[in-house]
Amino acid sequence: MSNKLFVGNLSFNTTENDLQEAFAAHGTVTEANLMMDRMSGRSRGFAFVTMSSPDEAQKAIDALHGAQLDGRALTVNIARPKEDRPRGGGGGGGDRGPRRDFRGGGGGGGDRGGERGGGRDRY
């Protein structure tokens, strides 16, 4: 069993120090990492806390899962490894394949080899 814990359903007011204090009552906390939004600088509502041993991690889960912190019932469980996810922005598109180059091509105006208007273009 791992000693790294996922802590979810955090109040946006909860700090890393608050997490450190809450988990220290159940063992030695080696790291408390509150995830922050890059754009707003505000908490994303979850964190990772690393305890010094798997036994202490289990004690913290048993004691704090469902417990109240800053008015919120915590979710505490073993952190799973980060899954490989396709990168990219946008909503729900998944892998969209290779990018296409849309530079140039075509062109406008002028006549095409003497043809004007409604005729069929032949290349």
PDB file of C-alpha atoms in Angstrom:
ATOM      1  CA  MET A   1       0.000   0.000   0.000  1.00  0.00           C
ATOM      2  CA  SER A   2       1.130   3.522  -0.790  1.00  0.00           C
ATOM      3  CA  ASN A   3       1.530   6.305   1.734  1.00  0.00           C
ATOM      4  CA  LYS A   4       0.340   9.060  -0.627  1.00  0.00           C
ATOM      5  CA  LEU A   5      -3.270  10.105  -0.080  1.00  0.00           C
ATOM      6  CA  PHE A   6      -5.798  11.933  -2.231  1.00  0.00           C
ATOM      7  CA  VAL A   7      -7.883  14.421  -0.239  1.00  0.00           C
ATOM      8  CA  GLY A   8     -10.990  15.746  -1.979  1.00  0.00           C
ATOM      9  CA  ASN A   9     -14.033  17.915  -1.319  1.00  0.00           C
ATOM     10  CA  LEU A  10     -11.910  20.612   0.308  1.00  0.00           C
ATOM     11  CA  SER A  11     -13.211  24.078   1.029  1.00  0.00           C
ATOM     12  CA  PHE A  12     -11.590  26.783  -1.079  1.00  0.00           C
ATOM     13  CA  ASN A  13     -10.526  28.324   2.262  1.00  0.00           C
ATOM     14  CA  THR A  14      -8.509  25.271   3.375  1.00  0.00           C
ATOM     15  CA  THR A  15      -4.735  25.823   3.375  1.00  0.00           C
ATOM     16  CA  GLU A  16      -1.789  23.426   3.267  1.00  0.00           C
ATOM     17  CA  ASN A  17      -1.207  24.262   6.951  1.00  0.00           C
ATOM     18  CA  ASP A  18      -4.788  23.199   7.753  1.00  0.00           C
ATOM     19  CA  LEU A  19      -4.157  19.876   6.012  1.00  0.00           C
ATOM     20  CA  GLN A  20      -0.822  19.439   7.779  1.00  0.00           C
ATOM     21  CA  GLU A  21      -2.482  19.945  11.172  1.00  0.00           C
ATOM     22  CA  ALA A  22      -5.442  17.661  10.458  1.00  0.00           C
ATOM     23  CA  PHE A  23      -3.287  14.776   9.205  1.00  0.00           C
ATOM     24  CA  ALA A  24      -0.460  15.214  11.753  1.00  0.00           C
ATOM     25  CA  ALA A  25      -2.850  13.966  14.453  1.00  0.00           C
ATOM     26  CA  HIS A  26      -2.652  10.536  12.758  1.00  0.00           C
ATOM     27  CA  GLY A  27       1.052  10.280  11.957  1.00  0.00           C
ATOM     28  CA  THR A  28       3.985  12.123  10.444  1.00  0.00           C
ATOM     29  CA  VAL A  29       3.116  14.195   7.374  1.00  0.00           C
ATOM     30  CA  THR A  30       6.045  14.335   4.959  1.00  0.00           C
ATOM     31  CA  GLU A  31       4.279  16.488   2.366  1.00  0.00           C
ATOM     32  CA  ALA A  32       0.978  18.330   1.907  1.00  0.00           C
ATOM     33  CA  ASN A  33       0.284  19.606  -1.604  1.00  0.00           C
ATOM     34  CA  LEU A  34      -2.827  21.697  -2.197  1.00  0.00           C
ATOM     35  CA  MET A  35      -3.644  21.867  -5.917  1.00  0.00           C
ATOM     36  CA  MET A  36      -4.102  25.430  -7.151  1.00  0.00           C
ATOM     37  CA  ASP A  37      -5.692  26.765 -10.327  1.00  0.00           C
ATOM     38  CA  ARG A  38      -3.029  28.407 -12.493  1.00  0.00           C
ATOM     39  CA  MET A  39      -5.293  31.115 -13.840  1.00  0.00           C
ATOM     40  CA  SER A  40      -7.128  32.257 -10.710  1.00  0.00           C
ATOM     41  CA  GLY A  41      -4.595  31.219  -8.055  1.00  0.00           C
ATOM     42  CA  ARG A  42      -7.485  29.703  -6.089  1.00  0.00           C
ATOM     43  CA  SER A  43      -7.604  26.184  -4.631  1.00  0.00           C
ATOM     44  CA  ARG A  44      -8.991  23.503  -6.944  1.00  0.00           C
ATOM     45  CA  GLY A  45     -10.636  21.756  -3.971  1.00  0.00           C
ATOM     46  CA  PHE A  46      -8.308  18.779  -3.652  1.00  0.00           C
ATOM     47  CA  ALA A  47      -4.848  17.941  -2.364  1.00  0.00           C
ATOM     48  CA  PHE A  48      -2.302  15.172  -1.931  1.00  0.00           C
ATOM     49  CA  VAL A  49      -0.913  14.375   1.495  1.00  0.00           C
ATOM     50  CA  THR A  50       2.017  12.002   1.958  1.00  0.00           C
ATOM     51  CA  MET A  51       2.352  10.224   5.291  1.00  0.00           C
ATOM     52  CA  SER A  52       5.635   8.697   6.499  1.00  0.00           C
ATOM     53  CA  SER A  53       4.370   5.085   6.313  1.00  0.00           C
ATOM     54  CA  PRO A  54       1.537   3.054   4.778  1.00  0.00           C
ATOM     55  CA  ASP A  55       0.245   2.256   8.293  1.00  0.00           C
ATOM     56  CA  GLU A  56      -0.052   5.960   9.124  1.00  0.00           C
ATOM     57  CA  ALA A  57      -1.733   6.568   5.768  1.00  0.00           C
ATOM     58  CA  GLN A  58      -4.342   3.926   6.605  1.00  0.00           C
ATOM     59  CA  LYS A  59      -4.897   5.437  10.062  1.00  0.00           C
ATOM     60  CA  ALA A  60      -5.469   8.846   8.460  1.00  0.00           C
ATOM     61  CA  ILE A  61      -7.963   7.360   5.978  1.00  0.00           C
ATOM     62  CA  ASP A  62      -9.856   5.595   8.772  1.00  0.00           C
ATOM     63  CA  ALA A  63     -10.010   8.751  10.882  1.00  0.00           C
ATOM     64  CA  LEU A  64     -10.548  11.470   8.281  1.00  0.00           C
ATOM     65  CA  HIS A  65     -12.612   9.981   5.440  1.00  0.00           C
ATOM     66  CA  GLY A  66     -16.016  11.629   5.891  1.00  0.00           C
ATOM     67  CA  ALA A  67     -14.740  13.904   8.697  1.00  0.00           C
ATOM     68  CA  GLN A  68     -15.519  17.629   8.608  1.00  0.00           C
ATOM     69  CA  LEU A  69     -12.818  20.183   7.772  1.00  0.00           C
ATOM     70  CA  ASP A  70     -13.836  23.820   7.194  1.00  0.00           C
ATOM     71  CA  GLY A  71     -17.463  22.736   6.948  1.00  0.00           C
ATOM     72  CA  ARG A  72     -16.901  20.058   4.271  1.00  0.00           C
ATOM     73  CA  ALA A  73     -16.945  16.248   4.571  1.00  0.00           C
ATOM     74  CA  LEU A  74     -13.537  15.097   3.356  1.00  0.00           C
ATOM     75  CA  THR A  75     -12.887  12.350   0.838  1.00  0.00           C
ATOM     76  CA  VAL A  76      -9.641  10.614   1.774  1.00  0.00           C
ATOM     77  CA  ASN A  77      -8.229   7.588  -0.034  1.00  0.00           C
ATOM     78  CA  ILE A  78      -5.036   6.175  -1.501  1.00  0.00           C
ATOM     79  CA  ALA A  79      -3.829   8.314  -4.402  1.00  0.00           C
ATOM     80  CA  ARG A  80      -3.835   6.497  -7.726  1.00  0.00           C
ATOM     81  CA  PRO A  81      -1.025   7.027 -10.213  1.00  0.00           C
ATOM     82  CA  LYS A  82      -1.729   9.697 -12.801  1.00  0.00           C
ATOM     83  CA  GLU A  83      -3.256   8.153 -15.911  1.00  0.00           C
ATOM     84  CA  ASP A  84      -1.946   8.906 -19.389  1.00  0.00           C
ATOM     85  CA  ARG A  85      -4.456  11.274 -20.897  1.00  0.00           C
ATOM     86  CA  PRO A  86      -4.357  12.901 -24.301  1.00  0.00           C
ATOM     87  CA  ARG A  87      -3.217  16.489 -24.022  1.00  0.00           C
ATOM     88  CA  GLY A  88      -4.994  19.371 -25.568  1.00  0.00           C
ATOM     89  CA  GLY A  89      -7.656  21.888 -24.899  1.00  0.00           C
ATOM     90  CA  GLY A  90     -11.277  21.991 -25.781  1.00  0.00           C
ATOM     91  CA  GLY A  91     -14.167  20.074 -24.446  1.00  0.00           C
ATOM     92  CA  GLY A  92     -14.431  16.337 -24.779  1.00  0.00           C
ATOM     93  CA  GLY A  93     -12.741  15.981 -28.147  1.00  0.00           C
ATOM     94  CA  GLY A  94     -10.173  13.364 -27.304  1.00  0.00           C
ATOM     95  CA  ASP A  95      -7.512  12.673 -29.897  1.00  0.00           C
ATOM     96  CA  ARG A  96      -8.259  14.680 -32.990  1.00  0.00           C
ATOM     97  CA  GLY A  97      -5.387  13.403 -35.111  1.00  0.00           C
ATOM     98  CA  PRO A  98      -2.532  15.356 -36.664  1.00  0.00           C
ATOM     99  CA  ARG A  99      -2.712  19.079 -37.199  1.00  0.00           C
ATOM    100  CA  ARG A 100      -3.216  20.290 -40.726  1.00  0.00           C
ATOM    101  CA  ASP A 101      -1.375  23.129 -42.348  1.00  0.00           C
ATOM    102  CA  PHE A 102      -3.774  25.731 -43.696  1.00  0.00           C
ATOM    103  CA  ARG A 103      -1.235  28.202 -45.019  1.00  0.00           C
ATOM    104  CA  GLY A 104      -1.713  29.461 -48.526  1.00  0.00           C
ATOM    105  CA  GLY A 105      -3.402  27.266 -51.086  1.00  0.00           C
ATOM    106  CA  GLY A 106      -5.827  28.644 -53.507  1.00  0.00           C
ATOM    107  CA  GLY A 107      -5.640  32.311 -53.901  1.00  0.00           C
ATOM    108  CA  GLY A 108      -8.109  34.641 -55.192  1.00  0.00           C
ATOM    109  CA  GLY A 109      -8.815  37.129 -57.840  1.00  0.00           C
ATOM    110  CA  GLY A 110      -7.545  37.411 -61.319  1.00  0.00           C
ATOM    111  CA  ASP A 111      -8.487  35.268 -64.226  1.00  0.00           C
ATOM    112  CA  ARG A 112      -7.365  31.701 -64.571  1.00  0.00           C
ATOM    113  CA  GLY A 113      -5.593  31.299 -67.794  1.00  0.00           C
ATOM    114  CA  GLY A 114      -8.089  33.312 -69.697  1.00  0.00           C
ATOM    115  CA  GLU A 115     -11.214  31.640 -68.320  1.00  0.00           C
ATOM    116  CA  ARG A 116     -13.652  34.022 -66.775  1.00  0.00           C
ATOM    117  CA  GLY A 117     -16.742  33.379 -64.819  1.00  0.00           C
ATOM    118  CA  GLY A 118     -19.068  30.400 -64.849  1.00  0.00           C
ATOM    119  CA  GLY A 119     -16.998  27.804 -66.722  1.00  0.00           C
ATOM    120  CA  ARG A 120     -15.663  24.666 -65.207  1.00  0.00           C
ATOM    121  CA  ASP A 121     -12.123  24.905 -63.852  1.00  0.00           C
ATOM    122  CA  ARG A 122      -9.772  22.411 -65.421  1.00  0.00           C
ATOM    123  CA  TYR A 123      -6.305  21.794 -64.072  1.00  0.00           C
TER     124      TYR A 123
END
